[in-house]
PDB file of C-alpha atoms and ligand atoms in Angstrom:
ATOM      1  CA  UNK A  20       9.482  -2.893 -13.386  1.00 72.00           C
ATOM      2  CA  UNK A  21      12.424  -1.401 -12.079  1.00 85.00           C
ATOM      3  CA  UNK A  22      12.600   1.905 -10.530  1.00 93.00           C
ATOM      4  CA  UNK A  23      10.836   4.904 -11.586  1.00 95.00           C
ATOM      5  CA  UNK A  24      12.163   6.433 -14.650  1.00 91.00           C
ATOM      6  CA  UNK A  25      12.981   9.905 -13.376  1.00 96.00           C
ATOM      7  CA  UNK A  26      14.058   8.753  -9.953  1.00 97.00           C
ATOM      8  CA  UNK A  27      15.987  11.692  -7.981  1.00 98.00           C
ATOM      9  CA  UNK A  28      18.061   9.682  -5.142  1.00 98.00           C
ATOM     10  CA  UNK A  29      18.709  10.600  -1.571  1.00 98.00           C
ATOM     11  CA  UNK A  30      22.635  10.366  -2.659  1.00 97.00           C
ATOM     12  CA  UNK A  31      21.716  12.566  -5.557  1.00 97.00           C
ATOM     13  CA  UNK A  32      20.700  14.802  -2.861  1.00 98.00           C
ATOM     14  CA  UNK A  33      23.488  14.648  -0.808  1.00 97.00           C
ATOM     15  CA  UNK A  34      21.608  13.499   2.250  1.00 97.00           C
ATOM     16  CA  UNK A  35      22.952   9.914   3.185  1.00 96.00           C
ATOM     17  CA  UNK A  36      20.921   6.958   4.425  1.00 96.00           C
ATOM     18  CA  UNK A  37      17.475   8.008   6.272  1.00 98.00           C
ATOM     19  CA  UNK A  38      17.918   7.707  10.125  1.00 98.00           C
ATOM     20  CA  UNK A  39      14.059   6.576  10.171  1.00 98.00           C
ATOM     21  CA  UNK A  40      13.323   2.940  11.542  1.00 98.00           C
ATOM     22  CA  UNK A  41      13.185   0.352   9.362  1.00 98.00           C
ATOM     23  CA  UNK A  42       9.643  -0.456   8.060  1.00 98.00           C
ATOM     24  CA  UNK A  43       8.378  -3.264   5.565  1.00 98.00           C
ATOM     25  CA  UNK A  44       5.574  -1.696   4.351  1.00 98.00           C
ATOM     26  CA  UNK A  45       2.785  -3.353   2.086  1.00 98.00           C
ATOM     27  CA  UNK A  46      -0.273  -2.269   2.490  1.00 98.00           C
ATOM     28  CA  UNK A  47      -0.310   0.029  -0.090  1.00 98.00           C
ATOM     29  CA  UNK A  48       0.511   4.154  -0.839  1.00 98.00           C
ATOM     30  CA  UNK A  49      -0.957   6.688   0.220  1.00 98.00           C
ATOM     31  CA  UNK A  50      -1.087  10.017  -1.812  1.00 98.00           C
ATOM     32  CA  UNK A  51      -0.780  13.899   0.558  1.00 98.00           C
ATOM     33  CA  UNK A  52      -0.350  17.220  -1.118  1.00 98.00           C
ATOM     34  CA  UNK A  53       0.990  20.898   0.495  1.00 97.00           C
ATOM     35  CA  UNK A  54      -1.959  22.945   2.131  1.00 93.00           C
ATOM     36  CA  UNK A  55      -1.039  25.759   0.059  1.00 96.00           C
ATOM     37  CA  UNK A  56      -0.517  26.177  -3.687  1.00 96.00           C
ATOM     38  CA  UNK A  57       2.929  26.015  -4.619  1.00 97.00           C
ATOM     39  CA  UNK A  58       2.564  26.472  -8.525  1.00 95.00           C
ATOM     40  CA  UNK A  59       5.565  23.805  -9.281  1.00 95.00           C
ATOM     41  CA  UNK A  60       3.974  23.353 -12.862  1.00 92.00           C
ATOM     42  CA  UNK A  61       5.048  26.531 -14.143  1.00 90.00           C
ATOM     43  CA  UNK A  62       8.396  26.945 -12.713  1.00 93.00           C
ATOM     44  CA  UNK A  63      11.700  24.472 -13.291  1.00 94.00           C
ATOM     45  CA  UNK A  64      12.500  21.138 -11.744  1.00 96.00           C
ATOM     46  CA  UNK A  65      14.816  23.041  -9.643  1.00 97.00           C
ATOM     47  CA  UNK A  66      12.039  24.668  -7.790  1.00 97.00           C
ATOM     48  CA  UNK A  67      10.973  21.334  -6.613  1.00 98.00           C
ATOM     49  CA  UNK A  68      14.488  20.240  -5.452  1.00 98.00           C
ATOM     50  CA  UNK A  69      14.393  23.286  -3.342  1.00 98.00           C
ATOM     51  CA  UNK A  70      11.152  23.193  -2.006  1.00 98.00           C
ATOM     52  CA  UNK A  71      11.958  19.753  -1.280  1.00 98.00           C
ATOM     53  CA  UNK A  72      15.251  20.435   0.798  1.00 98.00           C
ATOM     54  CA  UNK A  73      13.096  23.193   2.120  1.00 98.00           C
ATOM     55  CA  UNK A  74      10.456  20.627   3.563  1.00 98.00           C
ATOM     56  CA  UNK A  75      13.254  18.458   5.058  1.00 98.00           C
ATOM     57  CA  UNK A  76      14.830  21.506   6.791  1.00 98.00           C
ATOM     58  CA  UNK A  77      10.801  22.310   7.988  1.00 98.00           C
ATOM     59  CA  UNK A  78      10.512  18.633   9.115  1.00 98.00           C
ATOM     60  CA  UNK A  79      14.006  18.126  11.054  1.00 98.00           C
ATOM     61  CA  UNK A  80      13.797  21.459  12.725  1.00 98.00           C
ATOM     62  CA  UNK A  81      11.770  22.760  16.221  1.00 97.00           C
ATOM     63  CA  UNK A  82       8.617  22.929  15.186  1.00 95.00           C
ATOM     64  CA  UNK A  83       8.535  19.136  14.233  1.00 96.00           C
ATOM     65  CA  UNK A  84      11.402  18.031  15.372  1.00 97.00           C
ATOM     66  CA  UNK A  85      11.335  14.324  13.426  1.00 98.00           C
ATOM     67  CA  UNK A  86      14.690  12.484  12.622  1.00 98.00           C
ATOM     68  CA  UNK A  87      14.182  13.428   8.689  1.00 98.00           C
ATOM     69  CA  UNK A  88      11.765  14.254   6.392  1.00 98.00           C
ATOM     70  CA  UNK A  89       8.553  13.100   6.528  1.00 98.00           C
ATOM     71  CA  UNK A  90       7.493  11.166   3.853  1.00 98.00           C
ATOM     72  CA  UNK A  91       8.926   8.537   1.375  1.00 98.00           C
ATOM     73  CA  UNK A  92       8.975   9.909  -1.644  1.00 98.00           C
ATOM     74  CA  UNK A  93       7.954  13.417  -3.762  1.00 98.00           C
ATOM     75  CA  UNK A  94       6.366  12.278  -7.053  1.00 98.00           C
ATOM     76  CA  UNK A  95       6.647  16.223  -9.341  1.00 97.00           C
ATOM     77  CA  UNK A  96       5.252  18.047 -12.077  1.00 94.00           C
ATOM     78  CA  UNK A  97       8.092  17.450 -14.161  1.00 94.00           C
ATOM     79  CA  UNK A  98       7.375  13.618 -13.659  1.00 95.00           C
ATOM     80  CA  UNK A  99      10.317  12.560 -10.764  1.00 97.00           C
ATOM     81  CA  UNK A 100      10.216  10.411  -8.152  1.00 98.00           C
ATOM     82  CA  UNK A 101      12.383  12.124  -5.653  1.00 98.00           C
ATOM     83  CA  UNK A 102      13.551  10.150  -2.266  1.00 98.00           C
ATOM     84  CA  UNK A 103      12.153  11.400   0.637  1.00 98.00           C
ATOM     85  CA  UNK A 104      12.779   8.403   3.522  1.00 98.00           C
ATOM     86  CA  UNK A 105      12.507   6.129   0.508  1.00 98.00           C
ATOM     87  CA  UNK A 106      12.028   2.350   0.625  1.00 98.00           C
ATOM     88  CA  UNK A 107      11.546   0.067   3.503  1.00 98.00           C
ATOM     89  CA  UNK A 108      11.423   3.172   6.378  1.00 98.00           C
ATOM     90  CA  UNK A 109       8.867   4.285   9.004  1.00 98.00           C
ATOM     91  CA  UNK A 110       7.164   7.725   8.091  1.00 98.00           C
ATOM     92  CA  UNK A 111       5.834  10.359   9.552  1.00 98.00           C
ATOM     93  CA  UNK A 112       3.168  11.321   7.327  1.00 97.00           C
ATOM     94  CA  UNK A 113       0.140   8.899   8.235  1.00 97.00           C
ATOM     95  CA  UNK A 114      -0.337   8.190  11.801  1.00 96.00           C
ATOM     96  CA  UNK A 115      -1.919   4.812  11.604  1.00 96.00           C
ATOM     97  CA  UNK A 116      -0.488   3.736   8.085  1.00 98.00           C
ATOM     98  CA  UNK A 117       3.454   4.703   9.082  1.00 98.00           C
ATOM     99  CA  UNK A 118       4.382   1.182   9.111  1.00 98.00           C
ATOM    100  CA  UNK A 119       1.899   0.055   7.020  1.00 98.00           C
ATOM    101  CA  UNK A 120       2.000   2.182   3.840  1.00 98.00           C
ATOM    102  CA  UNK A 121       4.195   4.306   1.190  1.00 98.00           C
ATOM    103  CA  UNK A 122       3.779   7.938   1.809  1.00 98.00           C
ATOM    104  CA  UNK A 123       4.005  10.132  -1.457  1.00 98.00           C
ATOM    105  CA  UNK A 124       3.443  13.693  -1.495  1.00 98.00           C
ATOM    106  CA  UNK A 125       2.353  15.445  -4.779  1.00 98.00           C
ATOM    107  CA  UNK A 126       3.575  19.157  -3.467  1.00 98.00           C
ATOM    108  CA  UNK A 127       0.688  20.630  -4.615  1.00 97.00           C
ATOM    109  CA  UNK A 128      -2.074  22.952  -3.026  1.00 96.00           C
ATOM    110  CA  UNK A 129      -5.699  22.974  -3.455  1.00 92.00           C
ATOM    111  CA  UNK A 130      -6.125  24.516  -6.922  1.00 90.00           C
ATOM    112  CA  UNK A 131      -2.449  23.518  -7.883  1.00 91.00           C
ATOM    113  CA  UNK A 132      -2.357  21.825 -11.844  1.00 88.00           C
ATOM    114  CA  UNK A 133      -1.608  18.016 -11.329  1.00 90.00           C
ATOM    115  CA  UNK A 134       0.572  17.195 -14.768  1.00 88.00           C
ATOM    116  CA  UNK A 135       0.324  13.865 -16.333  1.00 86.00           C
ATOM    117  CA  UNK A 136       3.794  13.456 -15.679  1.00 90.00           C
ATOM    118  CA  UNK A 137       3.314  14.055 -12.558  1.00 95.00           C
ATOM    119  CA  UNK A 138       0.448  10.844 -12.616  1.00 93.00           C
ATOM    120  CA  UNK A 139       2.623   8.739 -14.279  1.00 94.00           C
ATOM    121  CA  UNK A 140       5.554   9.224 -11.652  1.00 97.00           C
ATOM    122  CA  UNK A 141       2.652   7.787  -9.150  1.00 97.00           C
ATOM    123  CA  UNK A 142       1.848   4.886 -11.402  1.00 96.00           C
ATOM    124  CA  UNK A 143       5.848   4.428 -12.114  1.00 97.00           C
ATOM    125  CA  UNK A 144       6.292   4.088  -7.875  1.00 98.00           C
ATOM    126  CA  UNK A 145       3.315   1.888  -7.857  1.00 98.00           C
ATOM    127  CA  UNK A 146       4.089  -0.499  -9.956  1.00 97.00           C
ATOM    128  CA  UNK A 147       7.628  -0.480  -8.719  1.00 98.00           C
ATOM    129  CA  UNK A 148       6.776  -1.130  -5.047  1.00 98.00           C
ATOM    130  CA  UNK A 149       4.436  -3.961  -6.308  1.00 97.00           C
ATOM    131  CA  UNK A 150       7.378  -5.499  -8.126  1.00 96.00           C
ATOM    132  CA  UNK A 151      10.284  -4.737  -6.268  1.00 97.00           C
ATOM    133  CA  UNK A 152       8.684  -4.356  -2.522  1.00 97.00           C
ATOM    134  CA  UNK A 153       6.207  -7.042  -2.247  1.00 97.00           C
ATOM    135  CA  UNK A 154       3.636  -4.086  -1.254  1.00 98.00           C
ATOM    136  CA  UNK A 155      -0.033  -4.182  -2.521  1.00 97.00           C
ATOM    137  CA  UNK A 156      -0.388  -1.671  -4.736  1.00 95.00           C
ATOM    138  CA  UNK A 157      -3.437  -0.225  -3.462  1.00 97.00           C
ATOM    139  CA  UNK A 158      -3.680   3.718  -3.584  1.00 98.00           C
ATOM    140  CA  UNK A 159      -5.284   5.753  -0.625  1.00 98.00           C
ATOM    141  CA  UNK A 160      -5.511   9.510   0.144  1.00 98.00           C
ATOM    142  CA  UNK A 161      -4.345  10.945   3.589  1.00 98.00           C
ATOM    143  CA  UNK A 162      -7.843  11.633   4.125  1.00 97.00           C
ATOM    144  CA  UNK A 163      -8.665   7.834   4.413  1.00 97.00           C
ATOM    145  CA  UNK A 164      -6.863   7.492   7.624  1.00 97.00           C
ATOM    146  CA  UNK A 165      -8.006  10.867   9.641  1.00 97.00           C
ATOM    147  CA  UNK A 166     -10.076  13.771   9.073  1.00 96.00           C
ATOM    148  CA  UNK A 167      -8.028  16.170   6.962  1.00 97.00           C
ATOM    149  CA  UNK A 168      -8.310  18.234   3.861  1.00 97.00           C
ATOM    150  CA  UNK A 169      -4.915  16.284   2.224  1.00 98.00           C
ATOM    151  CA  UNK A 170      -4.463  15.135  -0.466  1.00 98.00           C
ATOM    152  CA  UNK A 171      -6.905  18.035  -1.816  1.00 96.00           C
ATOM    153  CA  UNK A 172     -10.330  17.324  -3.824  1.00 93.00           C
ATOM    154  CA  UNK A 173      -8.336  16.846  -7.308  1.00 91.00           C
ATOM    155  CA  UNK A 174      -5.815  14.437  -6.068  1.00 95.00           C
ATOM    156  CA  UNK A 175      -8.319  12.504  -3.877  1.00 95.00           C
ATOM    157  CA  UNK A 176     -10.575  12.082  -7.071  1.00 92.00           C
ATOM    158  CA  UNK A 177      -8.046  10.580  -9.069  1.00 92.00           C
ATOM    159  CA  UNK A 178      -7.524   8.121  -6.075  1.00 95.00           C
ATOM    160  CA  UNK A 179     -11.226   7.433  -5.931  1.00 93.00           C
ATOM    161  CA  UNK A 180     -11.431   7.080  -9.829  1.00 88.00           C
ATOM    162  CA  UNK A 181      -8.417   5.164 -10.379  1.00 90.00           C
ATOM    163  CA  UNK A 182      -5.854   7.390 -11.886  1.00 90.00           C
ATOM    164  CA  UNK A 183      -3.227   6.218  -9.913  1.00 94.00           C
ATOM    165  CA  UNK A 184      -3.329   2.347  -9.885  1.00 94.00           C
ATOM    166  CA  UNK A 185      -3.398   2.631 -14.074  1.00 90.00           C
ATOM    167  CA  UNK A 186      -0.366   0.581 -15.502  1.00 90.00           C
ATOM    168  CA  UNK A 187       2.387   3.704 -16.520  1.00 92.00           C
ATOM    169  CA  UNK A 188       1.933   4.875 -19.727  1.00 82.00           C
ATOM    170  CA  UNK A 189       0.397   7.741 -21.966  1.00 71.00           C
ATOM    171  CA  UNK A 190      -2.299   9.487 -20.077  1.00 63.00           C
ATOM    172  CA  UNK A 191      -6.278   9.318 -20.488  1.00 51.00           C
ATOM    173  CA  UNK A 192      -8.773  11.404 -18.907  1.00 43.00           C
ATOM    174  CA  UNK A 193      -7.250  13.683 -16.232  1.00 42.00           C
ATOM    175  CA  UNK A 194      -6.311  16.984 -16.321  1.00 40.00           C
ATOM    176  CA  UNK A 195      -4.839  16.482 -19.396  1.00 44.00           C
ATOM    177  CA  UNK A 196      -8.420  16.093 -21.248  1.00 54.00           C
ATOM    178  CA  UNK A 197     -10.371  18.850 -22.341  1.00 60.00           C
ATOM    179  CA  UNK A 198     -12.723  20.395 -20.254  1.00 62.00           C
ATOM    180  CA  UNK A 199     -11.699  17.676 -17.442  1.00 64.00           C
ATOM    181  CA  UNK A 200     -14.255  15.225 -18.736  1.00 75.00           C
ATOM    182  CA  UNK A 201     -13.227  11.475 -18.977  1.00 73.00           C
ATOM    183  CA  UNK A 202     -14.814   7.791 -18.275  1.00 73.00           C
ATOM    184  CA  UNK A 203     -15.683   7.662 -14.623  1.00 69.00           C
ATOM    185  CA  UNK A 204     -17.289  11.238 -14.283  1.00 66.00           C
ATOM    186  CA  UNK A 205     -20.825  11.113 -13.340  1.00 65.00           C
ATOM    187  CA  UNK A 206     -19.953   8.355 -11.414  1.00 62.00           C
ATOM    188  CA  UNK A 207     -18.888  10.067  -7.962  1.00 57.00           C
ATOM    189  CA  UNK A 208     -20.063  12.740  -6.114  1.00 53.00           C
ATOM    190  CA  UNK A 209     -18.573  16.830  -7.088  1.00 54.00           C
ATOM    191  CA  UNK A 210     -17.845  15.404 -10.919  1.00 57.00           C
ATOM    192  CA  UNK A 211     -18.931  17.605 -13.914  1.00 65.00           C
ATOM    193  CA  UNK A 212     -22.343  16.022 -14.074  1.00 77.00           C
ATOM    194  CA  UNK A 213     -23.599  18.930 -16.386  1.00 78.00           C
ATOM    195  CA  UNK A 214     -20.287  18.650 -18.871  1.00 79.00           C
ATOM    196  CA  UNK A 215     -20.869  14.987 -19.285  1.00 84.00           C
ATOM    197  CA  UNK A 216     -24.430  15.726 -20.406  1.00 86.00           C
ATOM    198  CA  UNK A 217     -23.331  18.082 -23.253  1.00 85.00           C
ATOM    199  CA  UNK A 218     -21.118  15.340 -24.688  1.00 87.00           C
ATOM    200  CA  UNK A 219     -24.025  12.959 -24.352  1.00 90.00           C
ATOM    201  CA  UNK A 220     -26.631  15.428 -26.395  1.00 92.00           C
ATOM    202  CA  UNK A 221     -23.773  15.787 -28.691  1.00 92.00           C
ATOM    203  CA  UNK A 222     -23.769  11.660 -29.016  1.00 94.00           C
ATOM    204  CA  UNK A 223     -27.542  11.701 -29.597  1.00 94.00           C
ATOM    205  CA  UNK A 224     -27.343  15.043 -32.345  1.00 94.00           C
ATOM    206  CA  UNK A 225     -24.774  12.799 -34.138  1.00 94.00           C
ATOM    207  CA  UNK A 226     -26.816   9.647 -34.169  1.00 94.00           C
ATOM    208  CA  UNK A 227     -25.960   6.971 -31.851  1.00 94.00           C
ATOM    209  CA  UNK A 228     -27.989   8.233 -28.851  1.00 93.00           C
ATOM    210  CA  UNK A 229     -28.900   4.375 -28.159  1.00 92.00           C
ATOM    211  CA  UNK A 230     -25.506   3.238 -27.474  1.00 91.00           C
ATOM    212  CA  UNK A 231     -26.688   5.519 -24.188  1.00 91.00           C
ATOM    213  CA  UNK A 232     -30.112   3.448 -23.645  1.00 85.00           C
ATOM    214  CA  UNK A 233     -31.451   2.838 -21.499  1.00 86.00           C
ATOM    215  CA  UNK A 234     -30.178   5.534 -19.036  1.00 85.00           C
ATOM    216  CA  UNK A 235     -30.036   8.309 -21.939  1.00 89.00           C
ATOM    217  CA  UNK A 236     -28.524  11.512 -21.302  1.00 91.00           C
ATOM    218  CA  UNK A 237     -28.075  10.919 -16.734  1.00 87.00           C
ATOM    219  CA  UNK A 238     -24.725  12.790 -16.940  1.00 84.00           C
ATOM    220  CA  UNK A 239     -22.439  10.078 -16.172  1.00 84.00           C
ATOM    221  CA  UNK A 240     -19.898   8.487 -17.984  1.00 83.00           C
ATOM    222  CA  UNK A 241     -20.146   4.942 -18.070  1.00 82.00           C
ATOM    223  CA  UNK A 242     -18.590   3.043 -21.286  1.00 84.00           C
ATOM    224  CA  UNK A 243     -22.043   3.268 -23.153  1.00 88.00           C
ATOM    225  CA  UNK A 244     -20.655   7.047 -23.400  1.00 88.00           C
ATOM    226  CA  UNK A 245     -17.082   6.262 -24.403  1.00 87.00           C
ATOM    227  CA  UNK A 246     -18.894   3.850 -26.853  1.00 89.00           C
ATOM    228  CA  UNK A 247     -21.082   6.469 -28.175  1.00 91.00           C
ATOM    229  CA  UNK A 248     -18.454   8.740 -28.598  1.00 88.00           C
ATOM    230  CA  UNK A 249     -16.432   6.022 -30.153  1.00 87.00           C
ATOM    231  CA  UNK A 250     -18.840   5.461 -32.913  1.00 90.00           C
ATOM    232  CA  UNK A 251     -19.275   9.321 -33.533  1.00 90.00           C
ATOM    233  CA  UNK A 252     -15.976   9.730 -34.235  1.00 86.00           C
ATOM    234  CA  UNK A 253     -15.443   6.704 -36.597  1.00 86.00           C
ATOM    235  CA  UNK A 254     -18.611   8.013 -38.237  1.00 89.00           C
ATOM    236  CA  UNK A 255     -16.203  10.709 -39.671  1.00 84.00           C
ATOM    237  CA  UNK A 256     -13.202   8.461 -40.349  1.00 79.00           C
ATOM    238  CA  UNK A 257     -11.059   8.092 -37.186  1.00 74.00           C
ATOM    239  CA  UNK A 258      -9.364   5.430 -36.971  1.00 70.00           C
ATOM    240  CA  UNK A 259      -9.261   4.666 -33.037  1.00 70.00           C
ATOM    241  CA  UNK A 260      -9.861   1.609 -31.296  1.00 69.00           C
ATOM    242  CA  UNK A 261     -11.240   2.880 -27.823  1.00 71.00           C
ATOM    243  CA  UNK A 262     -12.083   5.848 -25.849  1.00 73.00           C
ATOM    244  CA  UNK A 263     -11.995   6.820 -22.181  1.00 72.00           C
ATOM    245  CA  UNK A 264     -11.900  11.090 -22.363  1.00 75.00           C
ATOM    246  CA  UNK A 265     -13.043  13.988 -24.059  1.00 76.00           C
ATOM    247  CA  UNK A 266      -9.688  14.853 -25.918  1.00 73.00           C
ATOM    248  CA  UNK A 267      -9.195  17.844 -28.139  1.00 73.00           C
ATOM    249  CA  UNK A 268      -9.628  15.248 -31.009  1.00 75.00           C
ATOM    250  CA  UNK A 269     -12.864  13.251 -29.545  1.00 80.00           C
ATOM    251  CA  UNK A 270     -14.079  17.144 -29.164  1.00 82.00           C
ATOM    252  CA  UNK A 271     -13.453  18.203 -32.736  1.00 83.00           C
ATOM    253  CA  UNK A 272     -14.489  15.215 -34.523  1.00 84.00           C
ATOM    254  CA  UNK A 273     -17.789  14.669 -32.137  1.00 89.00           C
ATOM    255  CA  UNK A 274     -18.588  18.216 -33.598  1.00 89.00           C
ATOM    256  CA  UNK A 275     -18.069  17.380 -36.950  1.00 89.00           C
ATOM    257  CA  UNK A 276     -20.054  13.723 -36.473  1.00 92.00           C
ATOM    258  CA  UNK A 277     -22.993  16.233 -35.775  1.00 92.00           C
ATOM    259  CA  UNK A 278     -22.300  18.431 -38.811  1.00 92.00           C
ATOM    260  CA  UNK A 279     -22.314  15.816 -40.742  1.00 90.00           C
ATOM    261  CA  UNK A 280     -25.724  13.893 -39.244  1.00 92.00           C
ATOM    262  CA  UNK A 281     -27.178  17.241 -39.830  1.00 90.00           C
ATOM    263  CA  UNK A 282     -26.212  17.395 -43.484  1.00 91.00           C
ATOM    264  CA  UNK A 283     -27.740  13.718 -43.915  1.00 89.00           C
ATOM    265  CA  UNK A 284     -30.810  14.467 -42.383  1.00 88.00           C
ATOM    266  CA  UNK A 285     -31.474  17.771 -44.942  1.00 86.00           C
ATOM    267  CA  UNK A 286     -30.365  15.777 -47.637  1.00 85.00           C
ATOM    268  CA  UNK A 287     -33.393  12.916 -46.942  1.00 82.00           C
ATOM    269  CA  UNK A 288     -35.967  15.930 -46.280  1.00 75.00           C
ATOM    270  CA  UNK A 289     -36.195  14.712 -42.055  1.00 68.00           C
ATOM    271  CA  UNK A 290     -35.211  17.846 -40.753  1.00 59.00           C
ATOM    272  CA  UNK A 291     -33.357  17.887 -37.490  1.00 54.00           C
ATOM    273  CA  UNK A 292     -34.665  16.019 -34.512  1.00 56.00           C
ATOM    274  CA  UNK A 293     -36.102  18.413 -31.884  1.00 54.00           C
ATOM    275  CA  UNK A 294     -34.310  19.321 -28.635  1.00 56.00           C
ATOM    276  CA  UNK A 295     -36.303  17.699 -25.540  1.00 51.00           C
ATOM    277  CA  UNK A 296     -35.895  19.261 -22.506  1.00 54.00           C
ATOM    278  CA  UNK A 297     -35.646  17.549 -19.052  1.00 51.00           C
ATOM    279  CA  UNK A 298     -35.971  20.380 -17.225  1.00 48.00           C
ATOM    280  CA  UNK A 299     -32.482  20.594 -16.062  1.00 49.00           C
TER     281      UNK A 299
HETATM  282 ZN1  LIG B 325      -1.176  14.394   4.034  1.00 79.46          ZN
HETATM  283 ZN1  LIG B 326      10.051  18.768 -10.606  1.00 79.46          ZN
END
């Protein structure tokens, strides 16, 4: 694809060609964030512009004294790829990957909202320096190279689970979905393993508790869950084809897929099937 969308240039910023060495790398990106929160969601694009000329200034000056800013690129809320060094420069953002891999920054802090346009503008760069750069596509935290707290827990899940290395598109799962829950959680340590067990119960009250055999109601969210939830929800009419998060919609009409199975089961004189409990 070509470039990003959104793409903010460094002559859009006024800054000229990046002094940094020159750099092939193609090894992959590699996703950091801000150690504090810096609430970019909820203010205008402009913010980010000037917390980005703000990070350059930070960067250049005495206290790190590099020849520009460190990384290659800013991917925002508002869903632009800004230039830091851009393409085909050395960073200073990974020691040990500075040659080796993109740098993008997220500008966010450790409770910060990531946006799904803010995902997509990582999956836009992606996919771009695959095409365009010859680079591998594979997506890595900060934390992968030394011991650090970057990118933060919510950005360094979405690079375990795969957020980032989706083609660019509409968003599933993610902070976009209600209650967080999506495919994938379960799966890896710190996920909501108690969430993902309501939406399984809620599978089984509806009726298609053995599209979860033979693990049952574990907590994680494999695609015998999506599938369960899947047939739930054409149970009372939708329409869709597949299913990888607990959507508004997938919420509502699970709900009502239980309403219903409820209804059925006074109708034929069974009663309603009685809770187990696990102990959990
Ligand atoms: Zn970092
Ligand atoms: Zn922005």
């Amino acid at each position: 694809m070509a470039r990003p969308s959104k793409y903010v240039s460094r002559s859009d910023l006024g800054w000229g060609t990046s002094p940094a060495a020159s750099a092939d790398p193609r090894s992959g990106l590699v996703v950091h964030y801000d150690s504090s929160n810096q609430n970019l969601a909820n203010r205008d694009h402009s913010a980010c512009l000037t917390y980005w000329r703000n990070t350059r200034a930070f960067h250049t000056g005495p206290s790190r004294g590099w020849v520009d800013i460190g990384y290659s690129w800013l991917a925002c809320a508002h869903g632009y790829v800004i230039d830091g060094r851009g393409p085909r420069r050395e960073q200073a953002a990974q020691p040990g990957g500075n040659r080796t891999h993109y740098s993008v920054t997220l500008a966010t802090g450790p409770t910060d909202t990531i946006t799904d346009a803010q995902i997509n503008a990582v999956r836009e760069l992606r996919q771009w320096l695959a095409d365009d750069y010859s680079n591998a596509g594979t997506v890595l935290g900060h934390r992968d190279f030394i011991a650090t707290s970057c990118p933060g827990d919510r950005a360094y899940s979405m690079v375990r689970d795969g957020t980032f290395t989706q083609a660019p598109g509409p968003i599933t799962g993610g902070e976009g979905s209600l209650l967080g829950l999506k495919e994938g959680d379960g799966l890896l340590p710190g996920a909501p393993v108690e969430g993902v067990k309501a939406v399984q119960r809620l599978i089984v009250a509806a009726g298609f508790g053995t599209t979860l055999d033979p693990d049952g109601v574990d907590g994680r969210w494999g695609p015998a869950t999506s599938e369960g939830l899947l047939q739930a929800r054409r149970y009372v009419g939708s329409g869709v084809s597949s299913i990888k998060s607990m959507t508004g919609e997938s919420y509502a009409q699970l709900i009502r897929a239980c309403a219903r199975r409820e209804a059925e089961r006074a109708v034929s004189g069974l009663g309603a099937p009685v809770d187990g409990d696990d102990g959990s």
